[in-house]
């Protein structure tokens, strides 16, 4: 028998959203009459914007003709898309960016899971707690975690608690770390990080020669002026940060799959021999070996997001979800629960009633209101006592869910 990667055995039972799906399926089997509303996984429900669909159709037609057919594309993405991203998402906002610093991919999930591969196995990892589970699990698989304790913490990670007391903005590490995962607007808490705080993280990373892995998948949801949408808005970030972005939540691509990762050419790591190595070159090498690029038709669809019509339509979808967020937040507050987030992010982070754990609240909401959310504990030990609802549902279902919470939930 082939020896397996033992680090996989250190993972917690199942991937969070797979576990939730399993529980919901078994509840539905036992209660076939229940009309379950899913506000658990952050999956979009609005169809692709008409401009995007038109871009997709036109590209499919190109693939149907010998003259315009495309086979393998460039692994980091077609120039037409990397140019658009560099210009529209960065340069037009005053941020220096070159198209060859953009790597188009099939998702922020895969990129944020894969990026750790270009770093040494003994790099010390800091993660926010609660956290998007992919950052933790991918480092567990790679052998950076150590042992799991009863509270659900791995011994070799540095956990950065994000609580209501610190406004869900963690304190700087009190010791040296090599890799820091930050996500703002935050999944799951819905919090944002101010420019000043981000600047302190960048200073820390420069001082410690650490790399910040900055997940900005929800940047399009920032409403308040002055809240950074990209880490590169803050001086010095190009030397210390990799940024993950996605069309999933911005333009409804969760099923279509397109995202991008920015690895600035100013960013370097150190080899075992002490030489400085470009992380941009390393990531390019990794992607060209293990990835064949995003389908041409999908990249054309993504490019259509940047047309005037595309921008307008996509903004309309984001407004729609943010109106849902306001409905959910007002609804849970109306029944006396404390809620955070939902103002610059599509997630509402609800404090569970005293003495009710987050998985107990999950069961309660499912059983009494037939509404699915995500238990905070699934995002890490500091998520215990919280519960996440997503604003990505359909409006009628969101309103119905809030109505049921008001009428059926016993608190
Ligand atoms: C979430 O619900 O946290 C996200 O949808 C998961 C993801 O983006 O992979």
mmCIF file of C-alpha atoms and ligand atoms in Angstrom:
data_model
loop_
_atom_site.group_PDB
_atom_site.id
_atom_site.type_symbol
_atom_site.label_atom_id
_atom_site.label_comp_id
_atom_site.label_asym_id
_atom_site.label_seq_id
_atom_site.Cartn_x
_atom_site.Cartn_y
_atom_site.Cartn_z
ATOM 1 C CA UNK A 1 0.000 0.000 0.000
ATOM 2 C CA UNK A 2 1.238 3.466 -0.841
ATOM 3 C CA UNK A 3 2.009 5.642 2.138
ATOM 4 C CA UNK A 4 -0.431 8.549 2.369
ATOM 5 C CA UNK A 5 0.246 12.144 3.355
ATOM 6 C CA UNK A 6 -0.334 11.783 7.113
ATOM 7 C CA UNK A 7 -0.967 15.489 7.470
ATOM 8 C CA UNK A 8 -4.405 14.936 5.921
ATOM 9 C CA UNK A 9 -5.306 12.886 8.978
ATOM 10 C CA UNK A 10 -4.884 16.011 11.107
ATOM 11 C CA UNK A 11 -7.734 17.767 9.320
ATOM 12 C CA UNK A 12 -10.964 18.225 11.194
ATOM 13 C CA UNK A 13 -13.668 15.773 10.119
ATOM 14 C CA UNK A 14 -15.137 17.386 7.002
ATOM 15 C CA UNK A 15 -14.821 20.625 5.081
ATOM 16 C CA UNK A 16 -17.223 23.049 6.789
ATOM 17 C CA UNK A 17 -19.652 23.597 3.927
ATOM 18 C CA UNK A 18 -19.683 19.911 3.006
ATOM 19 C CA UNK A 19 -20.572 19.106 6.610
ATOM 20 C CA UNK A 20 -23.386 21.655 6.595
ATOM 21 C CA UNK A 21 -24.725 20.272 3.304
ATOM 22 C CA UNK A 22 -24.690 16.787 4.831
ATOM 23 C CA UNK A 23 -26.671 17.919 7.880
ATOM 24 C CA UNK A 24 -29.186 19.828 5.773
ATOM 25 C CA UNK A 25 -29.663 16.844 3.475
ATOM 26 C CA UNK A 26 -30.377 14.557 6.384
ATOM 27 C CA UNK A 27 -32.824 17.098 7.899
ATOM 28 C CA UNK A 28 -34.597 17.384 4.537
ATOM 29 C CA UNK A 29 -34.824 13.585 4.233
ATOM 30 C CA UNK A 30 -36.452 13.423 7.666
ATOM 31 C CA UNK A 31 -38.751 16.408 6.929
ATOM 32 C CA UNK A 32 -39.553 16.261 3.214
ATOM 33 C CA UNK A 33 -42.282 18.907 3.619
ATOM 34 C CA UNK A 34 -39.891 21.549 5.022
ATOM 35 C CA UNK A 35 -39.143 24.407 2.612
ATOM 36 C CA UNK A 36 -35.558 25.044 3.555
ATOM 37 C CA UNK A 37 -34.005 28.449 2.864
ATOM 38 C CA UNK A 38 -30.237 28.380 2.471
ATOM 39 C CA UNK A 39 -28.348 31.358 3.844
ATOM 40 C CA UNK A 40 -25.328 29.241 4.738
ATOM 41 C CA UNK A 41 -22.625 29.046 2.090
ATOM 42 C CA UNK A 42 -21.960 32.390 0.436
ATOM 43 C CA UNK A 43 -23.262 31.366 -2.958
ATOM 44 C CA UNK A 44 -24.808 33.916 -5.282
ATOM 45 C CA UNK A 45 -28.349 33.551 -6.616
ATOM 46 C CA UNK A 46 -28.678 36.320 -9.212
ATOM 47 C CA UNK A 47 -28.110 35.213 -12.824
ATOM 48 C CA UNK A 48 -25.083 36.438 -14.743
ATOM 49 C CA UNK A 49 -25.503 40.053 -15.870
ATOM 50 C CA UNK A 50 -26.787 40.435 -19.475
ATOM 51 C CA UNK A 51 -23.505 42.051 -20.590
ATOM 52 C CA UNK A 52 -21.590 39.069 -19.215
ATOM 53 C CA UNK A 53 -23.905 36.579 -20.920
ATOM 54 C CA UNK A 54 -23.449 38.443 -24.209
ATOM 55 C CA UNK A 55 -19.653 38.293 -23.819
ATOM 56 C CA UNK A 56 -19.888 34.581 -23.091
ATOM 57 C CA UNK A 57 -22.133 33.902 -26.108
ATOM 58 C CA UNK A 58 -19.879 35.830 -28.455
ATOM 59 C CA UNK A 59 -16.854 33.872 -27.212
ATOM 60 C CA UNK A 60 -18.675 30.560 -27.662
ATOM 61 C CA UNK A 61 -19.366 31.578 -31.275
ATOM 62 C CA UNK A 62 -15.658 32.317 -31.749
ATOM 63 C CA UNK A 63 -14.852 28.825 -30.529
ATOM 64 C CA UNK A 64 -17.200 27.428 -33.185
ATOM 65 C CA UNK A 65 -15.177 28.746 -36.116
ATOM 66 C CA UNK A 66 -11.775 27.568 -37.365
ATOM 67 C CA UNK A 67 -10.538 31.143 -37.796
ATOM 68 C CA UNK A 68 -11.258 32.236 -34.247
ATOM 69 C CA UNK A 69 -11.005 28.964 -32.351
ATOM 70 C CA UNK A 70 -8.611 28.946 -29.341
ATOM 71 C CA UNK A 71 -6.803 26.022 -27.782
ATOM 72 C CA UNK A 72 -4.512 26.367 -24.779
ATOM 73 C CA UNK A 73 -4.313 29.916 -23.572
ATOM 74 C CA UNK A 74 -1.511 31.614 -21.625
ATOM 75 C CA UNK A 75 -1.477 30.093 -18.141
ATOM 76 C CA UNK A 76 -1.606 33.451 -16.290
ATOM 77 C CA UNK A 77 -4.525 34.666 -18.400
ATOM 78 C CA UNK A 78 -5.132 36.372 -21.741
ATOM 79 C CA UNK A 79 -3.617 39.822 -22.161
ATOM 80 C CA UNK A 80 -7.020 41.362 -22.841
ATOM 81 C CA UNK A 81 -8.113 40.414 -19.306
ATOM 82 C CA UNK A 82 -4.908 41.063 -17.360
ATOM 83 C CA UNK A 83 -4.662 44.496 -19.061
ATOM 84 C CA UNK A 84 -8.246 45.304 -18.116
ATOM 85 C CA UNK A 85 -7.736 44.206 -14.522
ATOM 86 C CA UNK A 86 -4.480 46.128 -14.115
ATOM 87 C CA UNK A 87 -6.083 49.252 -15.532
ATOM 88 C CA UNK A 88 -9.602 49.155 -14.114
ATOM 89 C CA UNK A 89 -9.042 47.626 -10.709
ATOM 90 C CA UNK A 90 -5.747 49.300 -9.948
ATOM 91 C CA UNK A 91 -4.272 52.025 -12.166
ATOM 92 C CA UNK A 92 -7.542 53.954 -12.455
ATOM 93 C CA UNK A 93 -7.565 53.984 -8.658
ATOM 94 C CA UNK A 94 -4.068 55.346 -8.464
ATOM 95 C CA UNK A 95 -2.312 52.035 -7.780
ATOM 96 C CA UNK A 96 0.723 51.032 -9.830
ATOM 97 C CA UNK A 97 0.122 47.660 -11.447
ATOM 98 C CA UNK A 98 1.483 45.796 -14.408
ATOM 99 C CA UNK A 99 -0.536 43.102 -16.265
ATOM 100 C CA UNK A 100 2.205 40.534 -15.672
ATOM 101 C CA UNK A 101 1.610 40.881 -11.944
ATOM 102 C CA UNK A 102 -1.936 39.548 -12.455
ATOM 103 C CA UNK A 103 -2.565 35.788 -12.550
ATOM 104 C CA UNK A 104 -6.040 34.826 -13.744
ATOM 105 C CA UNK A 105 -7.313 31.629 -12.159
ATOM 106 C CA UNK A 106 -10.363 29.489 -11.536
ATOM 107 C CA UNK A 107 -10.969 30.777 -8.027
ATOM 108 C CA UNK A 108 -9.888 32.582 -4.916
ATOM 109 C CA UNK A 109 -10.381 29.328 -3.035
ATOM 110 C CA UNK A 110 -7.856 27.401 -5.104
ATOM 111 C CA UNK A 111 -5.373 30.270 -5.197
ATOM 112 C CA UNK A 112 -5.524 30.956 -1.479
ATOM 113 C CA UNK A 113 -5.137 27.202 -0.868
ATOM 114 C CA UNK A 114 -2.291 26.745 -3.361
ATOM 115 C CA UNK A 115 -0.190 29.803 -2.624
ATOM 116 C CA UNK A 116 1.432 28.223 0.445
ATOM 117 C CA UNK A 117 3.193 25.740 -1.872
ATOM 118 C CA UNK A 118 5.775 28.328 -2.877
ATOM 119 C CA UNK A 119 6.842 28.797 0.743
ATOM 120 C CA UNK A 120 8.982 26.560 2.928
ATOM 121 C CA UNK A 121 7.312 23.825 4.979
ATOM 122 C CA UNK A 122 8.632 25.368 8.190
ATOM 123 C CA UNK A 123 7.178 28.828 7.603
ATOM 124 C CA UNK A 124 5.208 29.996 10.628
ATOM 125 C CA UNK A 125 1.621 30.799 9.729
ATOM 126 C CA UNK A 126 -0.663 33.343 11.380
ATOM 127 C CA UNK A 127 -4.399 33.131 10.757
ATOM 128 C CA UNK A 128 -7.278 35.236 11.861
ATOM 129 C CA UNK A 129 -9.691 33.432 14.144
ATOM 130 C CA UNK A 130 -12.476 33.034 12.979
ATOM 131 C CA UNK A 131 -11.168 32.425 9.478
ATOM 132 C CA UNK A 132 -12.109 31.125 6.045
ATOM 133 C CA UNK A 133 -11.226 27.438 6.629
ATOM 134 C CA UNK A 134 -9.275 27.037 3.383
ATOM 135 C CA UNK A 135 -6.236 28.962 4.684
ATOM 136 C CA UNK A 136 -5.997 26.683 7.707
ATOM 137 C CA UNK A 137 -6.745 23.372 5.993
ATOM 138 C CA UNK A 138 -4.319 23.946 3.119
ATOM 139 C CA UNK A 139 -1.518 24.574 5.615
ATOM 140 C CA UNK A 140 -2.531 21.529 7.640
ATOM 141 C CA UNK A 141 -2.236 19.437 4.463
ATOM 142 C CA UNK A 142 1.211 20.910 3.855
ATOM 143 C CA UNK A 143 2.411 19.935 7.324
ATOM 144 C CA UNK A 144 2.655 23.370 8.966
ATOM 145 C CA UNK A 145 0.009 22.820 11.640
ATOM 146 C CA UNK A 146 1.394 20.660 14.440
ATOM 147 C CA UNK A 147 -1.097 18.953 16.753
ATOM 148 C CA UNK A 148 -4.782 19.766 17.157
ATOM 149 C CA UNK A 149 -5.892 20.593 20.692
ATOM 150 C CA UNK A 150 -9.322 20.176 22.263
ATOM 151 C CA UNK A 151 -10.299 23.765 21.599
ATOM 152 C CA UNK A 152 -9.723 23.155 17.880
ATOM 153 C CA UNK A 153 -6.401 25.004 17.572
ATOM 154 C CA UNK A 154 -3.311 23.640 15.854
ATOM 155 C CA UNK A 155 -0.178 24.017 17.954
ATOM 156 C CA UNK A 156 2.059 25.516 15.266
ATOM 157 C CA UNK A 157 -0.286 28.209 13.946
ATOM 158 C CA UNK A 158 -0.478 31.620 15.511
ATOM 159 C CA UNK A 159 -4.169 32.413 15.949
ATOM 160 C CA UNK A 160 -5.193 36.059 15.820
ATOM 161 C CA UNK A 161 -8.482 36.333 17.694
ATOM 162 C CA UNK A 162 -11.022 38.659 16.071
ATOM 163 C CA UNK A 163 -13.721 39.484 18.536
ATOM 164 C CA UNK A 164 -16.335 42.147 19.091
ATOM 165 C CA UNK A 165 -13.923 43.673 21.636
ATOM 166 C CA UNK A 166 -11.259 44.393 19.016
ATOM 167 C CA UNK A 167 -13.787 45.261 16.309
ATOM 168 C CA UNK A 168 -12.807 42.001 14.558
ATOM 169 C CA UNK A 169 -9.419 43.538 13.730
ATOM 170 C CA UNK A 170 -6.716 41.380 15.308
ATOM 171 C CA UNK A 171 -3.745 42.652 17.264
ATOM 172 C CA UNK A 172 -0.359 42.389 15.574
ATOM 173 C CA UNK A 173 1.514 39.130 16.304
ATOM 174 C CA UNK A 174 3.588 39.293 19.440
ATOM 175 C CA UNK A 175 6.295 37.163 17.805
ATOM 176 C CA UNK A 176 7.795 36.465 14.403
ATOM 177 C CA UNK A 177 5.615 34.836 11.743
ATOM 178 C CA UNK A 178 6.348 34.275 8.053
ATOM 179 C CA UNK A 179 2.920 34.118 6.457
ATOM 180 C CA UNK A 180 -0.099 36.144 7.534
ATOM 181 C CA UNK A 181 -3.567 35.500 6.145
ATOM 182 C CA UNK A 182 -5.810 38.564 6.280
ATOM 183 C CA UNK A 183 -9.252 38.838 4.703
ATOM 184 C CA UNK A 184 -11.076 42.173 4.390
ATOM 185 C CA UNK A 185 -13.960 42.827 3.992
ATOM 186 C CA UNK A 186 -13.952 39.861 6.269
ATOM 187 C CA UNK A 187 -15.464 36.478 5.798
ATOM 188 C CA UNK A 188 -17.089 35.524 8.164
ATOM 189 C CA UNK A 189 -17.460 38.578 10.436
ATOM 190 C CA UNK A 190 -18.281 41.187 7.789
ATOM 191 C CA UNK A 191 -15.778 43.606 9.369
ATOM 192 C CA UNK A 192 -13.473 45.927 7.440
ATOM 193 C CA UNK A 193 -9.945 47.059 8.230
ATOM 194 C CA UNK A 194 -9.053 50.722 8.260
ATOM 195 C CA UNK A 195 -6.187 52.103 6.236
ATOM 196 C CA UNK A 196 -4.278 52.977 9.422
ATOM 197 C CA UNK A 197 -4.538 49.431 10.781
ATOM 198 C CA UNK A 198 -3.549 47.959 7.438
ATOM 199 C CA UNK A 199 -0.515 50.262 7.431
ATOM 200 C CA UNK A 200 0.527 48.799 10.809
ATOM 201 C CA UNK A 201 0.323 45.272 9.351
ATOM 202 C CA UNK A 202 2.420 46.322 6.399
ATOM 203 C CA UNK A 203 5.014 47.820 8.767
ATOM 204 C CA UNK A 204 5.044 44.579 10.753
ATOM 205 C CA UNK A 205 5.493 42.505 7.577
ATOM 206 C CA UNK A 206 8.335 44.726 6.368
ATOM 207 C CA UNK A 207 10.043 44.540 9.730
ATOM 208 C CA UNK A 208 9.682 40.762 10.049
ATOM 209 C CA UNK A 209 10.133 40.082 6.324
ATOM 210 C CA UNK A 210 6.797 38.309 6.378
ATOM 211 C CA UNK A 211 4.324 37.977 3.516
ATOM 212 C CA UNK A 212 0.703 39.052 3.884
ATOM 213 C CA UNK A 213 -1.754 36.902 1.940
ATOM 214 C CA UNK A 214 -4.600 39.346 1.549
ATOM 215 C CA UNK A 215 -7.985 38.007 0.498
ATOM 216 C CA UNK A 216 -10.033 40.844 -0.975
ATOM 217 C CA UNK A 217 -12.736 38.663 -2.552
ATOM 218 C CA UNK A 218 -15.447 40.929 -1.107
ATOM 219 C CA UNK A 219 -13.903 44.314 -1.967
ATOM 220 C CA UNK A 220 -16.819 45.243 -4.222
ATOM 221 C CA UNK A 221 -19.071 45.319 -1.159
ATOM 222 C CA UNK A 222 -17.231 48.162 0.545
ATOM 223 C CA UNK A 223 -19.682 51.052 0.924
ATOM 224 C CA UNK A 224 -17.954 53.476 3.241
ATOM 225 C CA UNK A 225 -15.589 56.009 1.757
ATOM 226 C CA UNK A 226 -12.020 55.629 2.952
ATOM 227 C CA UNK A 227 -12.199 51.895 3.599
ATOM 228 C CA UNK A 228 -9.460 50.244 1.500
ATOM 229 C CA UNK A 229 -10.604 47.885 -1.238
ATOM 230 C CA UNK A 230 -7.107 46.705 -2.023
ATOM 231 C CA UNK A 231 -4.089 46.320 0.229
ATOM 232 C CA UNK A 232 -2.043 48.097 -2.454
ATOM 233 C CA UNK A 233 -3.856 51.325 -1.605
ATOM 234 C CA UNK A 234 -1.521 51.445 1.368
ATOM 235 C CA UNK A 235 2.123 52.426 0.853
ATOM 236 C CA UNK A 236 4.663 49.619 1.061
ATOM 237 C CA UNK A 237 2.195 46.818 0.334
ATOM 238 C CA UNK A 238 3.784 45.904 -2.987
ATOM 239 C CA UNK A 239 6.856 44.678 -1.112
ATOM 240 C CA UNK A 240 4.970 42.481 1.336
ATOM 241 C CA UNK A 241 1.569 41.427 0.026
ATOM 242 C CA UNK A 242 -0.130 39.051 -2.368
ATOM 243 C CA UNK A 243 -3.776 39.891 -3.058
ATOM 244 C CA UNK A 244 -6.582 37.518 -4.022
ATOM 245 C CA UNK A 245 -9.602 38.798 -5.937
ATOM 246 C CA UNK A 246 -12.533 37.017 -7.478
ATOM 247 C CA UNK A 247 -15.379 37.484 -9.924
ATOM 248 C CA UNK A 248 -17.415 35.001 -7.871
ATOM 249 C CA UNK A 249 -18.999 37.381 -5.418
ATOM 250 C CA UNK A 250 -18.452 40.487 -7.499
ATOM 251 C CA UNK A 251 -20.134 39.333 -10.695
ATOM 252 C CA UNK A 252 -21.899 36.075 -9.868
ATOM 253 C CA UNK A 253 -19.166 33.709 -11.115
ATOM 254 C CA UNK A 254 -19.361 31.085 -8.348
ATOM 255 C CA UNK A 255 -20.402 28.513 -10.947
ATOM 256 C CA UNK A 256 -18.590 30.094 -13.907
ATOM 257 C CA UNK A 257 -15.197 30.268 -12.117
ATOM 258 C CA UNK A 258 -12.861 33.168 -12.626
ATOM 259 C CA UNK A 259 -10.614 34.997 -10.189
ATOM 260 C CA UNK A 260 -7.157 36.491 -10.081
ATOM 261 C CA UNK A 261 -4.187 36.775 -7.791
ATOM 262 C CA UNK A 262 -1.789 39.676 -7.737
ATOM 263 C CA UNK A 263 1.876 38.925 -7.064
ATOM 264 C CA UNK A 264 3.842 42.182 -7.369
ATOM 265 C CA UNK A 265 7.317 42.049 -8.822
ATOM 266 C CA UNK A 266 8.603 43.983 -5.798
ATOM 267 C CA UNK A 267 7.820 40.992 -3.594
ATOM 268 C CA UNK A 268 10.636 38.590 -2.731
ATOM 269 C CA UNK A 269 11.263 35.561 -0.586
ATOM 270 C CA UNK A 270 14.498 34.011 0.529
ATOM 271 C CA UNK A 271 15.952 30.676 -0.590
ATOM 272 C CA UNK A 272 17.604 28.212 1.772
ATOM 273 C CA UNK A 273 20.912 29.575 0.518
ATOM 274 C CA UNK A 274 19.872 33.068 1.515
ATOM 275 C CA UNK A 275 19.288 34.461 -1.982
ATOM 276 C CA UNK A 276 16.393 36.775 -2.735
ATOM 277 C CA UNK A 277 13.826 35.101 -5.031
ATOM 278 C CA UNK A 278 10.990 36.764 -6.921
ATOM 279 C CA UNK A 279 7.646 35.410 -5.752
ATOM 280 C CA UNK A 280 6.099 36.573 -9.013
ATOM 281 C CA UNK A 281 8.502 34.298 -10.931
ATOM 282 C CA UNK A 282 7.891 31.426 -8.543
ATOM 283 C CA UNK A 283 4.110 31.685 -8.812
ATOM 284 C CA UNK A 284 4.341 31.884 -12.590
ATOM 285 C CA UNK A 285 6.435 28.712 -12.546
ATOM 286 C CA UNK A 286 3.927 26.993 -10.297
ATOM 287 C CA UNK A 287 0.919 28.015 -12.342
ATOM 288 C CA UNK A 288 2.477 27.106 -15.690
ATOM 289 C CA UNK A 289 3.268 23.648 -14.358
ATOM 290 C CA UNK A 290 0.034 22.842 -12.573
ATOM 291 C CA UNK A 291 -2.622 24.928 -14.303
ATOM 292 C CA UNK A 292 -3.680 25.353 -17.912
ATOM 293 C CA UNK A 293 -5.524 28.599 -17.533
ATOM 294 C CA UNK A 294 -9.161 29.640 -17.337
ATOM 295 C CA UNK A 295 -11.292 28.862 -20.414
ATOM 296 C CA UNK A 296 -11.207 31.560 -23.079
ATOM 297 C CA UNK A 297 -14.979 31.939 -23.010
ATOM 298 C CA UNK A 298 -14.942 32.522 -19.247
ATOM 299 C CA UNK A 299 -12.189 35.129 -19.517
ATOM 300 C CA UNK A 300 -14.230 36.917 -22.187
ATOM 301 C CA UNK A 301 -17.209 36.816 -19.821
ATOM 302 C CA UNK A 302 -15.022 38.308 -17.071
ATOM 303 C CA UNK A 303 -13.808 41.010 -19.455
ATOM 304 C CA UNK A 304 -17.434 41.972 -20.105
ATOM 305 C CA UNK A 305 -17.749 42.885 -16.417
ATOM 306 C CA UNK A 306 -15.529 45.900 -17.186
ATOM 307 C CA UNK A 307 -17.702 47.307 -19.975
ATOM 308 C CA UNK A 308 -19.816 50.292 -19.023
ATOM 309 C CA UNK A 309 -22.944 48.188 -19.186
ATOM 310 C CA UNK A 310 -21.290 45.340 -17.289
ATOM 311 C CA UNK A 311 -20.139 47.622 -14.487
ATOM 312 C CA UNK A 312 -23.607 49.103 -14.125
ATOM 313 C CA UNK A 313 -25.345 45.743 -14.076
ATOM 314 C CA UNK A 314 -22.890 44.191 -11.647
ATOM 315 C CA UNK A 315 -23.196 47.215 -9.349
ATOM 316 C CA UNK A 316 -26.954 46.623 -9.405
ATOM 317 C CA UNK A 317 -26.446 43.035 -8.256
ATOM 318 C CA UNK A 318 -24.182 44.113 -5.431
ATOM 319 C CA UNK A 319 -26.774 46.692 -4.354
ATOM 320 C CA UNK A 320 -29.375 43.939 -4.402
ATOM 321 C CA UNK A 321 -27.313 41.750 -2.068
ATOM 322 C CA UNK A 322 -26.503 44.666 0.189
ATOM 323 C CA UNK A 323 -30.220 45.429 0.483
ATOM 324 C CA UNK A 324 -30.633 41.798 1.564
ATOM 325 C CA UNK A 325 -27.895 42.367 4.140
ATOM 326 C CA UNK A 326 -29.797 45.331 5.570
ATOM 327 C CA UNK A 327 -33.011 43.272 5.718
ATOM 328 C CA UNK A 328 -31.269 40.431 7.553
ATOM 329 C CA UNK A 329 -29.453 42.680 9.967
ATOM 330 C CA UNK A 330 -32.615 44.628 10.835
ATOM 331 C CA UNK A 331 -34.547 41.355 11.169
ATOM 332 C CA UNK A 332 -32.183 39.659 13.599
ATOM 333 C CA UNK A 333 -31.822 42.864 15.615
ATOM 334 C CA UNK A 334 -35.610 43.113 15.779
ATOM 335 C CA UNK A 335 -35.745 39.781 17.632
ATOM 336 C CA UNK A 336 -33.167 41.032 20.116
ATOM 337 C CA UNK A 337 -30.001 39.459 18.702
ATOM 338 C CA UNK A 338 -26.780 41.417 18.342
ATOM 339 C CA UNK A 339 -25.475 41.571 14.784
ATOM 340 C CA UNK A 340 -22.248 42.762 13.162
ATOM 341 C CA UNK A 341 -21.187 43.175 9.556
ATOM 342 C CA UNK A 342 -23.576 43.484 6.634
ATOM 343 C CA UNK A 343 -22.583 47.134 6.030
ATOM 344 C CA UNK A 344 -19.462 46.718 3.873
ATOM 345 C CA UNK A 345 -19.739 42.978 3.358
ATOM 346 C CA UNK A 346 -22.388 40.439 2.372
ATOM 347 C CA UNK A 347 -22.126 38.576 5.693
ATOM 348 C CA UNK A 348 -24.016 39.213 8.906
ATOM 349 C CA UNK A 349 -22.285 37.900 12.007
ATOM 350 C CA UNK A 350 -24.869 37.233 14.697
ATOM 351 C CA UNK A 351 -24.145 36.678 18.386
ATOM 352 C CA UNK A 352 -25.975 33.565 19.511
ATOM 353 C CA UNK A 353 -28.158 33.860 22.620
ATOM 354 C CA UNK A 354 -26.330 33.338 25.904
ATOM 355 C CA UNK A 355 -25.631 29.657 26.561
ATOM 356 C CA UNK A 356 -26.429 28.563 22.997
ATOM 357 C CA UNK A 357 -23.450 27.265 21.049
ATOM 358 C CA UNK A 358 -23.123 28.049 17.386
ATOM 359 C CA UNK A 359 -23.910 24.478 16.272
ATOM 360 C CA UNK A 360 -26.897 24.425 18.682
ATOM 361 C CA UNK A 361 -28.090 27.643 17.071
ATOM 362 C CA UNK A 362 -27.593 26.070 13.635
ATOM 363 C CA UNK A 363 -29.863 23.161 14.637
ATOM 364 C CA UNK A 364 -32.379 25.483 16.264
ATOM 365 C CA UNK A 365 -32.677 27.727 13.224
ATOM 366 C CA UNK A 366 -32.934 24.742 10.900
ATOM 367 C CA UNK A 367 -35.505 22.945 13.017
ATOM 368 C CA UNK A 368 -37.672 25.902 14.003
ATOM 369 C CA UNK A 369 -37.406 28.175 10.969
ATOM 370 C CA UNK A 370 -36.038 25.831 8.288
ATOM 371 C CA UNK A 371 -33.312 28.370 7.639
ATOM 372 C CA UNK A 372 -29.693 27.332 7.097
ATOM 373 C CA UNK A 373 -26.817 29.499 8.284
ATOM 374 C CA UNK A 374 -23.215 28.759 9.170
ATOM 375 C CA UNK A 375 -22.122 28.107 12.758
ATOM 376 C CA UNK A 376 -19.331 30.445 13.787
ATOM 377 C CA UNK A 377 -17.368 27.626 15.416
ATOM 378 C CA UNK A 378 -16.871 26.173 11.934
ATOM 379 C CA UNK A 379 -14.597 29.141 11.212
ATOM 380 C CA UNK A 380 -12.411 28.634 14.273
ATOM 381 C CA UNK A 381 -12.528 28.603 18.079
ATOM 382 C CA UNK A 382 -13.179 32.358 18.352
ATOM 383 C CA UNK A 383 -16.231 31.900 16.139
ATOM 384 C CA UNK A 384 -17.941 29.979 18.916
ATOM 385 C CA UNK A 385 -20.993 31.878 20.119
ATOM 386 C CA UNK A 386 -21.569 33.408 16.690
ATOM 387 C CA UNK A 387 -23.522 32.504 13.605
ATOM 388 C CA UNK A 388 -23.147 33.696 10.017
ATOM 389 C CA UNK A 389 -25.972 34.546 7.621
ATOM 390 C CA UNK A 390 -25.317 35.431 4.006
ATOM 391 C CA UNK A 391 -26.946 38.176 1.984
ATOM 392 C CA UNK A 392 -26.539 36.219 -1.264
ATOM 393 C CA UNK A 393 -30.038 34.719 -1.191
ATOM 394 C CA UNK A 394 -32.947 35.681 -3.407
ATOM 395 C CA UNK A 395 -34.928 38.653 -2.076
ATOM 396 C CA UNK A 396 -38.177 36.728 -1.575
ATOM 397 C CA UNK A 397 -36.341 33.979 0.295
ATOM 398 C CA UNK A 398 -34.358 36.442 2.383
ATOM 399 C CA UNK A 399 -37.580 38.192 3.409
ATOM 400 C CA UNK A 400 -39.244 34.865 4.093
ATOM 401 C CA UNK A 401 -36.260 33.735 6.203
ATOM 402 C CA UNK A 402 -36.389 36.916 8.274
ATOM 403 C CA UNK A 403 -40.141 36.545 8.671
ATOM 404 C CA UNK A 404 -39.720 32.986 9.913
ATOM 405 C CA UNK A 405 -36.962 34.058 12.306
ATOM 406 C CA UNK A 406 -39.324 36.669 13.738
ATOM 407 C CA UNK A 407 -42.307 34.339 13.982
ATOM 408 C CA UNK A 408 -40.877 30.912 14.723
ATOM 409 C CA UNK A 409 -37.539 31.242 16.473
ATOM 410 C CA UNK A 410 -37.826 30.730 20.213
ATOM 411 C CA UNK A 411 -35.178 32.709 22.069
HETATM 412 C C1 LIG B 1 -18.300 31.077 2.141
HETATM 413 O O1 LIG B 1 -19.484 30.835 2.292
HETATM 414 O O2 LIG B 1 -17.553 31.316 3.093
HETATM 415 C C2 LIG B 1 -17.764 31.094 0.774
HETATM 416 O O3 LIG B 1 -18.785 31.026 -0.140
HETATM 417 C C3 LIG B 1 -16.918 29.951 0.520
HETATM 418 C C4 LIG B 1 -16.090 30.183 -0.694
HETATM 419 O O4 LIG B 1 -16.061 31.274 -1.263
HETATM 420 O O5 LIG B 1 -15.427 29.218 -1.068
#
